[in-house]
Each structure stands twice: as structure tokens, then as C-alpha cells.
Coordinates of C-alpha atoms in Angstrom, one line a residue:
Chain A
M279 CA -64.7 -33.5 -22.2
I280 CA -61.3 -35.2 -21.9
E281 CA -60.3 -37.9 -24.4
I282 CA -57.1 -39.7 -23.7
S283 CA -56.0 -42.1 -26.3
N284 CA -53.1 -44.5 -26.4
L285 CA -51.1 -42.4 -23.9
T286 CA -47.7 -43.7 -23.2
K287 CA -45.1 -42.0 -21.0
I288 CA -41.5 -43.2 -20.7
Y289 CA -39.0 -41.5 -18.4
G290 CA -35.4 -41.6 -19.1
S291 CA -33.8 -43.5 -22.0
G292 CA -31.7 -46.6 -22.7
P293 CA -31.1 -48.9 -19.7
Q294 CA -32.7 -46.4 -17.2
E295 CA -35.9 -46.3 -19.2
V296 CA -39.0 -46.5 -17.0
M297 CA -42.5 -46.9 -18.4
A298 CA -44.9 -44.8 -16.3
L299 CA -47.9 -45.2 -18.5
K300 CA -48.6 -47.8 -21.2
E301 CA -51.2 -47.2 -23.9
V302 CA -53.8 -45.6 -21.6
S303 CA -57.1 -44.6 -23.1
L304 CA -59.8 -42.9 -21.1
S305 CA -62.9 -40.9 -21.9
I306 CA -64.0 -38.5 -19.2
R307 CA -67.5 -37.0 -19.6
K308 CA -68.5 -33.4 -19.1
G309 CA -69.7 -32.6 -15.6
E310 CA -68.7 -35.9 -13.9
I311 CA -66.4 -36.5 -11.0
F312 CA -64.0 -39.0 -12.4
G313 CA -61.7 -40.9 -10.0
I314 CA -58.4 -42.6 -10.9
I315 CA -57.2 -45.0 -8.2
G316 CA -53.9 -46.7 -7.9
L317 CA -51.1 -47.5 -5.6
S318 CA -48.1 -45.2 -5.5
G319 CA -46.0 -45.8 -8.5
A320 CA -48.9 -47.0 -10.6
G321 CA -48.7 -44.0 -12.9
K322 CA -51.7 -42.0 -11.7
S323 CA -49.7 -38.9 -10.9
T324 CA -48.1 -38.9 -14.4
L325 CA -51.5 -39.5 -16.0
I326 CA -53.1 -36.4 -14.4
R327 CA -50.1 -34.3 -15.2
C328 CA -50.3 -35.2 -18.9
I329 CA -53.8 -33.7 -19.1
N330 CA -52.4 -30.2 -18.6
M331 CA -49.0 -31.1 -20.1
L332 CA -47.1 -30.7 -16.9
E333 CA -45.7 -33.9 -18.2
R334 CA -45.2 -34.4 -21.9
P335 CA -46.6 -37.7 -23.2
T336 CA -44.1 -39.9 -25.1
Q337 CA -47.0 -41.1 -27.3
G338 CA -50.7 -40.7 -27.7
T339 CA -53.1 -37.8 -27.7
I340 CA -55.1 -35.9 -25.2
M341 CA -58.1 -33.8 -26.2
V342 CA -59.5 -31.4 -23.7
D343 CA -62.8 -29.8 -24.8
G344 CA -62.0 -30.6 -28.4
Q345 CA -58.4 -29.2 -28.3
D346 CA -55.5 -31.4 -28.9
V347 CA -53.4 -30.4 -25.9
G348 CA -50.1 -31.8 -27.3
S349 CA -50.3 -29.7 -30.4
L350 CA -50.6 -26.3 -28.8
N351 CA -47.8 -23.8 -28.8
S352 CA -46.6 -22.4 -25.5
L353 CA -48.9 -19.4 -25.6
E354 CA -52.0 -21.5 -26.5
L355 CA -51.0 -24.0 -23.8
R356 CA -50.8 -21.3 -21.2
Q357 CA -54.2 -20.0 -22.2
L358 CA -55.7 -23.5 -22.0
R359 CA -54.1 -24.1 -18.6
Q360 CA -55.9 -21.1 -17.3
K361 CA -59.1 -23.0 -18.0
I362 CA -57.9 -26.2 -16.2
G363 CA -57.7 -25.7 -12.5
M364 CA -55.4 -27.9 -10.4
I365 CA -55.2 -28.7 -6.7
F366 CA -52.4 -30.5 -4.9
Q367 CA -51.6 -32.9 -2.1
H368 CA -49.4 -30.3 -0.4
F369 CA -51.5 -27.4 -1.4
N370 CA -48.6 -25.4 -3.0
L371 CA -49.7 -22.0 -1.7
L372 CA -47.2 -19.2 -1.9
S373 CA -45.9 -18.3 1.5
S374 CA -45.1 -14.8 0.3
R375 CA -48.7 -14.0 -0.3
T376 CA -51.8 -13.7 1.9
V377 CA -54.8 -15.9 1.3
F378 CA -56.4 -13.1 -0.7
E379 CA -53.2 -12.6 -2.8
N380 CA -52.9 -16.4 -3.4
V381 CA -56.3 -16.6 -4.9
M382 CA -55.5 -13.4 -6.8
F383 CA -52.4 -15.0 -8.3
P384 CA -54.1 -16.9 -11.3
L385 CA -56.1 -13.7 -12.1
E386 CA -52.8 -11.7 -12.2
I387 CA -51.5 -14.4 -14.6
A388 CA -54.5 -14.0 -16.8
A389 CA -54.2 -10.2 -16.6
V390 CA -57.7 -9.7 -15.2
P391 CA -58.3 -6.0 -14.2
K392 CA -57.6 -5.3 -10.5
N393 CA -61.1 -4.3 -9.5
E394 CA -62.8 -7.2 -11.2
A395 CA -60.2 -9.6 -9.9
A396 CA -60.7 -8.4 -6.3
Q397 CA -64.4 -9.0 -6.5
K398 CA -63.8 -12.4 -7.9
V399 CA -61.5 -13.3 -5.1
N400 CA -64.0 -12.2 -2.5
A401 CA -66.7 -14.3 -4.1
L402 CA -64.4 -17.3 -4.2
L403 CA -63.3 -16.9 -0.6
E404 CA -67.0 -16.8 0.3
L405 CA -67.6 -20.0 -1.7
V406 CA -65.0 -21.9 0.2
G407 CA -65.9 -20.3 3.6
L408 CA -62.7 -18.4 4.2
T409 CA -63.8 -14.7 4.0
D410 CA -62.4 -14.0 7.5
K411 CA -59.0 -15.4 6.6
A412 CA -58.4 -13.2 3.5
Q413 CA -55.5 -11.2 5.0
V414 CA -53.9 -14.1 6.8
Y415 CA -50.7 -15.9 5.5
P416 CA -51.0 -19.6 4.6
E417 CA -48.7 -20.6 7.4
Q418 CA -51.4 -19.8 9.9
L419 CA -54.0 -22.1 8.3
S420 CA -54.9 -25.7 9.0
G421 CA -54.5 -28.3 6.3
G422 CA -58.2 -28.2 5.4
Q423 CA -58.2 -24.4 5.2
K424 CA -55.1 -24.5 3.0
Q425 CA -56.8 -26.9 0.6
R426 CA -59.8 -24.6 0.5
V427 CA -57.6 -21.7 -0.5
G428 CA -56.1 -24.1 -3.1
I429 CA -59.6 -24.8 -4.4
A430 CA -60.5 -21.1 -4.5
R431 CA -57.3 -20.4 -6.4
A432 CA -58.0 -23.3 -8.9
L433 CA -61.5 -21.9 -9.6
A434 CA -60.4 -18.3 -10.1
N435 CA -60.3 -18.3 -13.9
D436 CA -63.7 -20.2 -14.2
P437 CA -62.1 -23.5 -15.4
K438 CA -63.9 -26.1 -17.3
V439 CA -61.9 -28.9 -15.6
L440 CA -60.5 -29.3 -12.2
L441 CA -57.6 -31.7 -11.7
S442 CA -57.1 -32.9 -8.1
D443 CA -53.8 -34.5 -7.4
E444 CA -54.2 -36.5 -4.1
A445 CA -55.9 -33.3 -2.7
T446 CA -57.1 -35.1 0.5
S447 CA -54.1 -37.4 1.1
A448 CA -52.5 -35.1 3.6
L449 CA -55.7 -34.5 5.5
D450 CA -57.4 -36.3 8.4
P451 CA -60.6 -38.3 7.6
Q452 CA -63.0 -35.6 8.8
T453 CA -61.3 -32.8 6.9
T454 CA -61.2 -35.1 3.9
R455 CA -64.9 -35.5 4.0
S456 CA -65.5 -31.8 4.2
I457 CA -63.1 -31.1 1.3
L458 CA -64.8 -33.8 -0.8
G459 CA -68.2 -32.3 0.1
L460 CA -66.9 -28.9 -1.2
L461 CA -65.7 -30.6 -4.4
K462 CA -69.1 -32.2 -4.9
D463 CA -70.9 -28.9 -4.3
I464 CA -68.7 -27.2 -6.8
N465 CA -69.3 -30.0 -9.3
R466 CA -73.0 -29.6 -8.9
Q467 CA -73.2 -25.8 -8.8
L468 CA -70.8 -25.0 -11.5
G469 CA -71.1 -28.1 -13.6
L470 CA -67.4 -28.5 -13.4
T471 CA -65.7 -31.7 -14.6
I472 CA -63.4 -33.0 -11.9
V473 CA -60.7 -35.5 -12.4
L474 CA -59.1 -36.7 -9.2
I475 CA -56.4 -39.2 -8.4
T476 CA -56.1 -41.0 -5.1
H477 CA -55.0 -44.2 -3.4
D478 CA -57.9 -44.1 -1.0
M479 CA -61.0 -46.1 -2.0
N480 CA -63.0 -44.0 0.5
V481 CA -62.5 -41.0 -1.7
I482 CA -63.8 -42.9 -4.7
K483 CA -66.7 -44.2 -2.7
D484 CA -67.6 -40.8 -1.3
A485 CA -67.1 -38.5 -4.2
C486 CA -66.8 -40.1 -7.6
D487 CA -69.3 -41.0 -10.3
R488 CA -67.0 -43.1 -12.3
V489 CA -63.6 -44.7 -11.6
A490 CA -60.6 -46.0 -13.4
V491 CA -58.3 -48.5 -11.6
I492 CA -54.7 -48.1 -12.6
D493 CA -52.2 -50.8 -11.9
D494 CA -48.6 -51.1 -13.2
S495 CA -48.9 -48.3 -15.7
T496 CA -52.1 -49.5 -17.3
I497 CA -55.8 -49.0 -16.7
V498 CA -57.2 -52.4 -15.6
E499 CA -60.8 -51.4 -15.1
V500 CA -63.1 -48.4 -15.8
G501 CA -66.7 -48.1 -14.9
D502 CA -69.4 -46.6 -12.7
V503 CA -68.4 -46.6 -9.0
L504 CA -71.5 -48.6 -8.2
N505 CA -70.8 -51.3 -10.8
I506 CA -67.2 -51.6 -9.7
F507 CA -68.2 -51.9 -6.1
S508 CA -70.9 -54.5 -6.8
N509 CA -68.9 -56.4 -9.3
P510 CA -65.2 -55.7 -9.3
G511 CA -63.7 -57.4 -12.3
T512 CA -60.1 -57.5 -11.3
P513 CA -58.1 -58.5 -8.2
T514 CA -56.7 -54.9 -8.0
S515 CA -60.3 -53.5 -7.8
R516 CA -61.2 -56.1 -5.3
S517 CA -58.3 -55.4 -3.1
F518 CA -59.0 -51.6 -3.2
I519 CA -62.6 -52.3 -2.1
N520 CA -61.4 -54.6 0.6
S521 CA -58.9 -52.0 1.8
I522 CA -61.7 -49.8 3.1
V523 CA -63.3 -52.6 5.0
N524 CA -61.8 -53.2 8.4
R525 CA -60.3 -56.7 8.2
E526 CA -58.4 -56.7 11.4
I527 CA -59.9 -59.4 13.7
P528 CA -59.7 -58.7 17.4
A529 CA -56.9 -60.7 19.0
E530 CA -59.1 -62.4 21.6
I531 CA -61.1 -64.1 18.9
L532 CA -58.0 -65.5 17.3
Q533 CA -56.8 -66.7 20.7
R534 CA -59.9 -68.9 21.3
Q535 CA -59.4 -72.6 21.4
F536 CA -60.9 -74.5 18.5
I537 CA -61.6 -78.2 18.5
D538 CA -60.5 -80.0 15.4
H539 CA -62.1 -83.5 15.7
G540 CA -65.4 -85.2 16.4
L541 CA -68.9 -83.9 16.1
N542 CA -68.1 -80.6 17.7
S543 CA -65.2 -79.5 15.6
S544 CA -65.0 -75.8 14.8
R545 CA -63.6 -73.7 12.1
L546 CA -63.0 -69.9 12.2
I547 CA -63.7 -68.4 8.8
R548 CA -64.0 -65.0 7.2
V549 CA -66.6 -64.4 4.6
S550 CA -66.1 -61.4 2.3
F551 CA -69.0 -60.2 0.3
I552 CA -69.5 -57.4 -2.1
G553 CA -72.8 -56.5 -3.7
A554 CA -75.9 -58.5 -4.4
S555 CA -75.1 -61.7 -2.6
A556 CA -75.0 -59.8 0.7
G557 CA -78.7 -59.2 0.4
E558 CA -79.5 -62.9 0.3
P559 CA -79.9 -65.0 3.4
I560 CA -77.0 -67.3 2.4
I561 CA -75.7 -67.9 6.0
S562 CA -79.1 -68.9 7.2
S563 CA -79.7 -71.2 4.2
M564 CA -76.4 -72.8 5.0
V565 CA -77.4 -73.4 8.6
Q566 CA -80.7 -74.9 7.4
K567 CA -79.1 -77.1 4.8
Y568 CA -76.2 -78.5 6.8
A569 CA -76.0 -79.6 10.3
V570 CA -73.6 -76.8 11.4
A571 CA -74.1 -74.0 13.9
A572 CA -72.8 -70.6 12.9
N573 CA -71.6 -68.3 15.5
I574 CA -71.1 -64.7 14.3
L575 CA -68.0 -63.3 16.1
Y576 CA -67.2 -60.2 14.2
G577 CA -68.4 -58.3 11.2
N578 CA -68.0 -55.1 9.2
I579 CA -70.4 -53.9 6.7
D580 CA -70.4 -50.7 4.7
Q581 CA -72.7 -49.5 2.1
L582 CA -72.4 -47.6 -1.1
K583 CA -75.8 -46.2 -2.0
D584 CA -77.7 -49.4 -1.6
I585 CA -75.0 -51.9 -2.2
P586 CA -73.6 -53.5 0.9
F587 CA -70.1 -54.8 1.1
G588 CA -67.9 -56.1 4.0
N589 CA -66.9 -59.2 5.8
L590 CA -68.1 -61.5 8.6
T591 CA -66.0 -63.6 10.9
L592 CA -67.9 -66.8 11.7
E593 CA -67.2 -69.8 13.8
L594 CA -68.8 -72.9 12.3
I595 CA -69.4 -75.8 14.7
G596 CA -70.2 -79.4 13.7
P597 CA -68.6 -82.5 12.2
V598 CA -65.6 -81.8 10.1
E599 CA -67.0 -83.2 6.8
T600 CA -70.2 -81.2 7.2
I601 CA -68.3 -78.0 7.8
N602 CA -66.3 -78.6 4.7
E603 CA -69.5 -79.2 2.7
A604 CA -70.9 -76.0 4.1
L605 CA -67.8 -74.1 3.1
D606 CA -68.1 -75.5 -0.5
F607 CA -71.7 -74.3 -0.5
L608 CA -70.7 -70.7 0.5
R609 CA -68.1 -70.6 -2.2
K610 CA -70.6 -71.8 -4.7
C611 CA -72.8 -68.8 -3.7
G612 CA -70.0 -66.5 -4.8
L613 CA -68.7 -65.6 -1.4
E614 CA -65.0 -65.3 -0.8
I615 CA -64.0 -67.6 2.1
E616 CA -60.9 -67.6 4.1
V617 CA -60.3 -70.2 6.8
L618 CA -58.5 -68.5 9.6
N619 CA -57.6 -71.5 11.9
H620 CA -56.1 -74.6 10.5
A621 CA -55.9 -78.1 12.0
G622 CA -53.8 -78.1 15.1
N623 CA -54.5 -74.4 16.1
Chain B
M143 CA -24.0 5.2 14.0
L144 CA -20.9 6.6 12.5
A145 CA -21.3 9.8 14.4
I146 CA -21.7 8.0 17.6
S147 CA -18.7 5.8 17.2
G148 CA -16.8 9.0 16.1
I149 CA -17.5 10.7 19.4
N150 CA -16.5 7.7 21.4
L151 CA -13.3 7.3 19.4
A152 CA -12.5 11.0 19.9
A153 CA -12.7 10.6 23.7
F154 CA -10.6 7.5 23.5
F155 CA -7.9 9.3 21.6
A156 CA -7.9 12.3 23.9
T157 CA -7.3 10.1 26.8
Y158 CA -4.8 7.5 25.5
L159 CA -3.1 8.9 22.4
G160 CA -2.4 12.5 23.2
D161 CA -1.3 14.4 20.1
Y162 CA -2.7 11.8 17.6
D163 CA -5.6 14.2 17.1
W164 CA -5.7 13.6 13.4
V165 CA -6.7 9.9 14.0
P166 CA -10.4 10.2 14.7
A167 CA -11.0 12.1 11.4
A168 CA -8.8 9.6 9.5
V169 CA -10.6 6.6 11.0
L170 CA -14.0 8.2 10.3
F171 CA -13.1 8.9 6.7
A172 CA -11.6 5.4 6.2
S173 CA -14.7 3.9 7.7
W174 CA -16.8 5.9 5.3
E175 CA -14.7 4.7 2.4
T176 CA -15.0 1.1 3.5
L177 CA -18.8 1.3 3.8
Y178 CA -19.0 3.1 0.5
M179 CA -16.9 0.3 -1.3
V180 CA -18.8 -2.5 0.4
F181 CA -22.2 -1.0 -0.3
L182 CA -21.5 -0.3 -4.0
S183 CA -19.8 -3.6 -4.7
T184 CA -22.6 -5.5 -3.0
A185 CA -25.1 -3.6 -5.1
V186 CA -23.2 -4.3 -8.3
S187 CA -22.6 -7.9 -7.5
Y188 CA -26.3 -8.5 -6.9
L189 CA -27.2 -6.6 -10.0
V190 CA -25.2 -9.1 -12.0
G191 CA -25.2 -12.1 -9.7
M192 CA -28.9 -12.4 -9.2
P193 CA -29.7 -12.8 -12.9
L194 CA -26.8 -15.2 -13.2
A195 CA -28.3 -17.2 -10.3
I196 CA -31.7 -17.2 -11.9
I197 CA -30.2 -18.5 -15.2
L198 CA -28.2 -21.1 -13.3
V199 CA -31.3 -22.4 -11.6
T200 CA -33.8 -22.2 -14.4
S201 CA -31.5 -23.7 -17.0
E202 CA -31.1 -26.9 -15.0
K203 CA -32.5 -30.2 -16.2
G204 CA -36.2 -30.3 -16.0
H205 CA -36.6 -26.6 -15.0
I206 CA -38.6 -24.0 -16.8
L207 CA -35.8 -22.8 -19.1
E208 CA -33.8 -26.0 -19.4
N209 CA -30.6 -25.4 -21.3
L210 CA -27.8 -27.8 -20.2
Q211 CA -25.1 -26.3 -22.3
L212 CA -25.6 -22.8 -21.0
N213 CA -25.9 -24.1 -17.5
Q214 CA -22.6 -25.9 -17.8
V215 CA -20.7 -23.0 -19.4
L216 CA -22.0 -20.5 -16.8
G217 CA -21.3 -22.9 -14.0
S218 CA -17.7 -23.4 -15.1
I219 CA -17.1 -19.7 -15.4
V220 CA -18.5 -19.1 -12.0
N221 CA -16.4 -21.9 -10.5
A222 CA -13.2 -20.6 -12.3
V223 CA -13.6 -17.0 -10.9
R224 CA -14.4 -18.4 -7.5
S225 CA -11.3 -20.5 -7.4
L226 CA -9.0 -17.4 -8.0
P227 CA -7.6 -16.1 -4.7
F228 CA -8.8 -12.6 -4.3
I229 CA -5.3 -11.1 -4.1
I230 CA -4.6 -12.6 -7.5
L231 CA -7.9 -11.4 -9.0
L232 CA -7.1 -8.0 -7.6
I233 CA -3.9 -7.9 -9.7
L234 CA -5.3 -9.6 -12.8
A235 CA -8.2 -7.2 -12.9
I236 CA -5.9 -4.1 -13.0
P237 CA -6.2 -3.6 -16.8
F238 CA -9.9 -4.1 -16.7
T239 CA -10.3 -1.7 -13.7
R240 CA -8.2 0.9 -15.6
W241 CA -10.4 0.5 -18.6
V242 CA -13.6 0.9 -16.6
V243 CA -12.8 3.7 -14.2
G244 CA -9.6 5.1 -15.7
T245 CA -7.4 4.3 -12.7
S246 CA -6.6 1.2 -10.6
I247 CA -6.0 3.1 -7.4
G248 CA -8.5 4.4 -4.9
T249 CA -11.9 3.6 -3.5
V250 CA -13.9 3.8 -6.8
A251 CA -11.3 1.6 -8.6
S252 CA -11.6 -1.0 -5.8
I253 CA -15.2 -1.5 -6.5
V254 CA -14.4 -3.2 -9.8
P255 CA -12.3 -6.1 -8.4
L256 CA -14.5 -6.4 -5.3
S257 CA -17.6 -6.8 -7.5
L258 CA -15.8 -9.2 -9.8
A259 CA -15.0 -11.4 -6.9
A260 CA -18.5 -11.2 -5.4
I261 CA -20.5 -11.8 -8.5
P262 CA -19.9 -15.6 -8.7
F263 CA -20.2 -15.8 -5.0
V264 CA -23.6 -14.1 -5.1
A265 CA -24.6 -16.3 -8.0
R266 CA -24.0 -19.5 -6.0
L267 CA -25.5 -18.0 -2.9
V268 CA -28.8 -16.9 -4.6
E269 CA -28.8 -20.1 -6.5
T270 CA -28.9 -22.0 -3.3
S271 CA -31.7 -19.8 -2.0
L272 CA -33.8 -20.4 -5.2
K273 CA -33.2 -24.1 -5.0
E274 CA -34.8 -24.3 -1.6
I275 CA -38.2 -23.5 -3.2
D276 CA -40.4 -26.5 -3.4
W277 CA -40.9 -27.6 -7.0
G278 CA -44.6 -27.9 -6.2
L279 CA -45.0 -24.1 -6.2
I280 CA -43.5 -23.8 -9.6
E281 CA -45.7 -26.6 -10.8
A282 CA -48.7 -24.9 -9.4
A283 CA -47.8 -21.7 -11.2
L284 CA -47.3 -23.6 -14.4
S285 CA -50.7 -25.3 -14.0
M286 CA -52.3 -21.8 -13.8
G287 CA -50.7 -20.9 -17.1
A288 CA -47.9 -18.6 -15.7
S289 CA -45.2 -17.5 -18.1
N290 CA -41.6 -18.1 -17.3
W291 CA -41.1 -14.5 -16.4
Q292 CA -44.1 -14.6 -14.1
I293 CA -42.7 -17.7 -12.4
I294 CA -39.4 -15.9 -11.8
T295 CA -40.9 -12.6 -10.6
K296 CA -44.0 -13.9 -8.8
V297 CA -42.8 -17.2 -7.4
L298 CA -39.1 -17.7 -7.3
L299 CA -37.9 -14.3 -6.1
P300 CA -40.6 -13.5 -3.5
E301 CA -40.5 -17.0 -2.1
A302 CA -36.7 -16.9 -1.8
M303 CA -36.6 -13.4 -0.4
P304 CA -35.8 -14.1 3.3
S305 CA -33.0 -16.4 2.4
V306 CA -31.7 -13.9 -0.3
V307 CA -31.7 -11.1 2.3
L308 CA -29.6 -13.2 4.6
G309 CA -27.3 -13.8 1.7
V310 CA -26.8 -10.1 1.2
A311 CA -25.5 -9.7 4.7
I312 CA -23.1 -12.6 4.2
T313 CA -21.8 -11.1 0.9
A314 CA -21.4 -7.6 2.4
I315 CA -19.4 -9.1 5.3
N316 CA -17.2 -11.0 3.0
L317 CA -16.7 -7.8 1.0
V318 CA -15.6 -5.9 4.2
G319 CA -12.8 -8.4 4.5
Y320 CA -11.9 -8.2 0.8
S321 CA -12.0 -4.4 0.9
A322 CA -9.4 -4.4 3.6
M323 CA -7.2 -6.6 1.3
A324 CA -7.8 -4.2 -1.6
G325 CA -6.7 -1.5 0.8
V326 CA -3.2 -2.9 0.9
L327 CA -2.9 -2.3 -2.8
G328 CA -4.0 1.3 -2.4
G329 CA -7.7 0.7 -2.5
G330 CA -8.5 3.1 0.3
G331 CA -10.7 2.5 3.4
L332 CA -9.8 0.9 6.7
G333 CA -7.4 -1.5 5.0
T334 CA -5.2 1.3 3.7
L335 CA -5.2 2.9 7.1
A336 CA -4.3 -0.2 8.9
Y337 CA -1.6 -1.2 6.4
Y338 CA 0.2 2.2 6.0
H339 CA 0.0 3.4 9.6
G340 CA -0.6 0.3 11.6
Y341 CA 1.8 -2.0 9.8
M342 CA 4.4 0.1 7.8
R343 CA 4.8 2.7 10.5
Y344 CA 4.4 0.4 13.5
Q345 CA 1.4 2.5 14.8
T346 CA -0.1 -0.6 16.5
G347 CA -2.8 1.5 18.2
I348 CA -4.2 2.5 14.8
M349 CA -4.2 -1.1 13.7
W350 CA -6.3 -2.1 16.7
I351 CA -8.6 0.7 16.2
T352 CA -9.3 -0.3 12.6
V353 CA -9.8 -3.9 13.8
I354 CA -12.4 -2.7 16.3
V355 CA -14.2 -0.6 13.7
L356 CA -14.2 -3.5 11.3
I357 CA -15.8 -5.7 14.0
V358 CA -18.4 -3.1 14.7
I359 CA -19.2 -2.8 10.9
V360 CA -19.5 -6.6 10.5
Q361 CA -21.7 -6.9 13.6
G362 CA -23.9 -4.1 12.3
I363 CA -24.3 -5.6 8.8
Q364 CA -25.2 -9.0 10.3
M365 CA -27.7 -7.4 12.6
L366 CA -29.3 -5.5 9.8
G367 CA -29.5 -8.6 7.7
D368 CA -31.0 -10.7 10.5
K369 CA -33.5 -8.0 11.2
A370 CA -34.6 -7.5 7.6
A371 CA -35.0 -11.3 7.0
G372 CA -36.8 -11.7 10.3
R373 CA -39.2 -9.0 9.4
I374 CA -40.1 -10.7 6.2
I375 CA -40.5 -14.1 7.8
N376 CA -42.5 -12.7 10.7
K377 CA -44.8 -10.9 8.4
R378 CA -45.6 -14.2 6.7
R379 CA -46.5 -16.0 9.9

């Protein structure tokens, strides 16, 4: 549906030159929800704006539904844009228009006859559940309602693609979930291809089929969300996955006294696991193999479909050498180990 | 409102000014002339100043009609006219005024220099209003495939309307002051009355009356402006 090849975007020129995107290539399939995740400044916002030419690429081509977007003249581009809906972090609704008139706006642009347009608007407002707010001005709406208007407006001209520019970043977690739910419904019902950018791994986890991880202007990893979660190939992906697992350890645990000598030494460790290894009884085999006791102090596990990921905070008790052997064993099993208390703590 | 102030003024004159019974009619007529000049020159200055403001905003770097040369040339002209003291502009414009209306004296003739002075002011004022609009709204319209004309008429102007309306009041009030200045050079209105009677003939009472009427006019314009803008804003809440 969308083919991006060798896309490079450079802002400014000479000494002020900033490279926002560097030779980005992506292939987005028809009917999927494709997520692009990256930190702010990574280039994701520029990338999504290149798809509908709100930003002109410096180099590279973008094909949307077989059309080379960069080669269109301004009339052709405007016609194509009518078929690419877009929603925004700050909604961008017109304060001079009611909800009804806001959704009507793209239909006015496309010169759809008034009667037909009004029917369309009513159907869209029903789809997003805002029929009762038709005559209200955006200022009276909550963030979630505003985004629903944004979605209705983006769907007005029956687009083939919906671009979502951090559409849930200004919303609370509960509203985020309901907006993502709406996007998933629309994706299923209308077979709409959705491209969304976000910095929130929860959004990727909850809504996307495939994901591209963007870091420092380049795509570092692309794949099925499931695969990335079970086997993140880059430190960036790993840190995004870790970011949605609660890693804060309660203060009272850290304040406990740990002995660092003799047969009853103890170590406080954090074990992070993603994917398959979590299903195996690694901790219990460690306890059986080595003469250490494991005391589970704190843990956090989430699941994506059937793949668990999360972390455990353990206190290992036993002779120092044995503890170290046990830690080596855990590392060999593919777990990420972090020792939280060091000698003398 | 005019009629009401006329009645009150008549009573005032009867009590304090004795045989100055020509004054109420003169003040009324001069007030009418002032309002007429202010209204028409405000209208003309918006007719020309608004499009100027739209060009100034949209020709900026990165905007929908980016044209830096045009932007700079227009900006410089606007600045140049704005830096002329009005009294100088009034004199410099005499040939042009003659060419447009056939004379440089009188109420109609005053509208020309008044408009000339207000056009660049309006251009900057409206420019400021248009710049307050979040770029996100323009981006959203672009993403829907809006044309530049649609962005101007359906996004920029409606969104800026409350602020533009307040600007109209500011412009009109400025023009009340300028029209009094034009009055000194035979422009008609309250300025002429105050100058020829109040100043040249030492009829201080008339001077004060014109000052009071001017205050009332200015207050009235501001009130109307606030009300109109408030109405638009309240509707959108």
C-alpha cells in the first residue's frame, strides 16, 4: 500500500544542516496497522509527514497505492490527500466550527453536494459515538471526544490510508485505550491501512500488527510486533519494551540490609526476561542446581498475546561463590541480570 | 445614540451657554461628519489592509504561499508608511487626494489620507491576528487536500475573527484621533469645530464639548468591538 524507498530528509543547508531521515525504506501492507516508534527527535514525525507530502523529501520516493506521491502536481496531490486521512496529537479542530461542521470540512474541500455530505457526517458521528455532540463547539469537548471528532473528520472522504500523528499522546491511559480500540474497529470494519507514530510502546503493543523502530533518523528494526517483543534485535527495541514494564523497585526493598560474607551472603538482583525463556522454569532449576535460596521480592509481568515479558527482583542467599555461579547460569539461559546491591551496601 | 446625546447637549446649552443656540446643531453635524469619516476610512483600510495582511502572513517562509521577496517588499512599504507622522502624510497626500476626489478639503477628501494612514496599520494588526492561529490547523487543512484559497477563507479568517473584530475597534478609535487632526487642515468633523471655534476663537466651552463627544464616541466604539468579539467567542464555547 505504501512503499517508502531511500527516503532522506535534510532540513536547512550549509552549517545548519540537520538530517531528519537517512535512507529510510519501509513497506506498509494494505489493511494493516503499522506502528513507527521512536523517541522525540528520532524523525518519526517527519517520516509520517512525508507520506502525504506535508514535508517534501530531500531524496527518495514514496508510493501510495501505486502513485508516486513526489511526482504529483499540486492538484493531483490535493486529490490524493483527500484519500489519506490524518489525525493529530493536538486534534487540530477548527474552533470556529461545530463538531458537525468540523466533520463537514473535508467534504466541503472535496466539493461533495450538501445533502450527501450531511448524511455522511451523521453516519460518521454515529460511528465515533458523538451523535449527541453534533451542534457543540470543540471547546466543550474532552480530549478523547476531540480525537473522535478528528477521526470522524479524517474518515470523511473514505480514505485508503489513515495517518496517526501521536494521536493518543495527549490523552490519559484509559482514553488512549478507547481511541486505540476505535482505530482497531475502523481498521477491521473498513479495511483501512493505518500508519501511526508514537513514543509509547503500549500503543504498539495494544494496536499494531507490525512495527518499525526508528532511532537517530534511521529505521533500526522492522517486524511483527510479536516477533519484536519476543526477540528484540536492537538495544533501542529492548529499551522500548522495558519502558512499559514497571522497573521501579519499592524503596523498602532497597533499604534492607544485605550480608556480604560467609555462607549466608545475599545479593539483590533484577532479572529481565522477554519471550520464550520466561516460560521455562529457569529460577527453579537454578535453585536445584546450586545451593542458593531465592527469595522473590518484587515482580512485574505483562503479556502480549501469549508472550510474557517483564522483570523479577530476587534476593539470592548462599555462599558468595555459589551465588556468582548461579548468576552465570542465569546469564547463560539468556536472561538479563542486573545486580542491584554491591559489596558494602 | 446621537439623538440622545443631542437632547442632553441641548439642555446643557440652554442652561449654561445662553444664546449659543447654534452650538447643538453644529456639534451634532460635526459628530456625524466624524463618524462618517471614521466609518468609511475604517472600511476602506480593511478592504485594502486585510488582503495585504493575508499576503504578508502567507508569503512568509514555510507558509502556504511562501514568497520571501514579495514579503520583504510589502513589509518595507508598510513600515515606511507607518513611520510617517500622520500630519506629514496628510500634507504629502494632498495631490493624490485631489486626484481621487477632486478636492483636498472636506469630509470626503479626508477619507483618503485617513485610509492611507490606516491601511498599513490594519495590515500589521490583522497580520498579528492571523499569526496567532496554530500551524496545526493549517497543516490539518492541507492534509485534507484544501487549496490555498480554502485555507484562507475557511481556516485563517474564521479562526482569527474574534481577534480581527477587536482590531477593527482599535483601528476605528485611532481614526477618531486622526480625523480630528485632519480637521485642523479643513477636514471637517469635530476636529474642525474644536480648532476653528474652540482654539482660534477662544470658545473654550466648545472645545470641551467636542472633547466630551469624542470620549463618548471612543467609548462607544470600544464597547461595540468588545461586544461583537465577545459574541463570537461565547458562541464558540
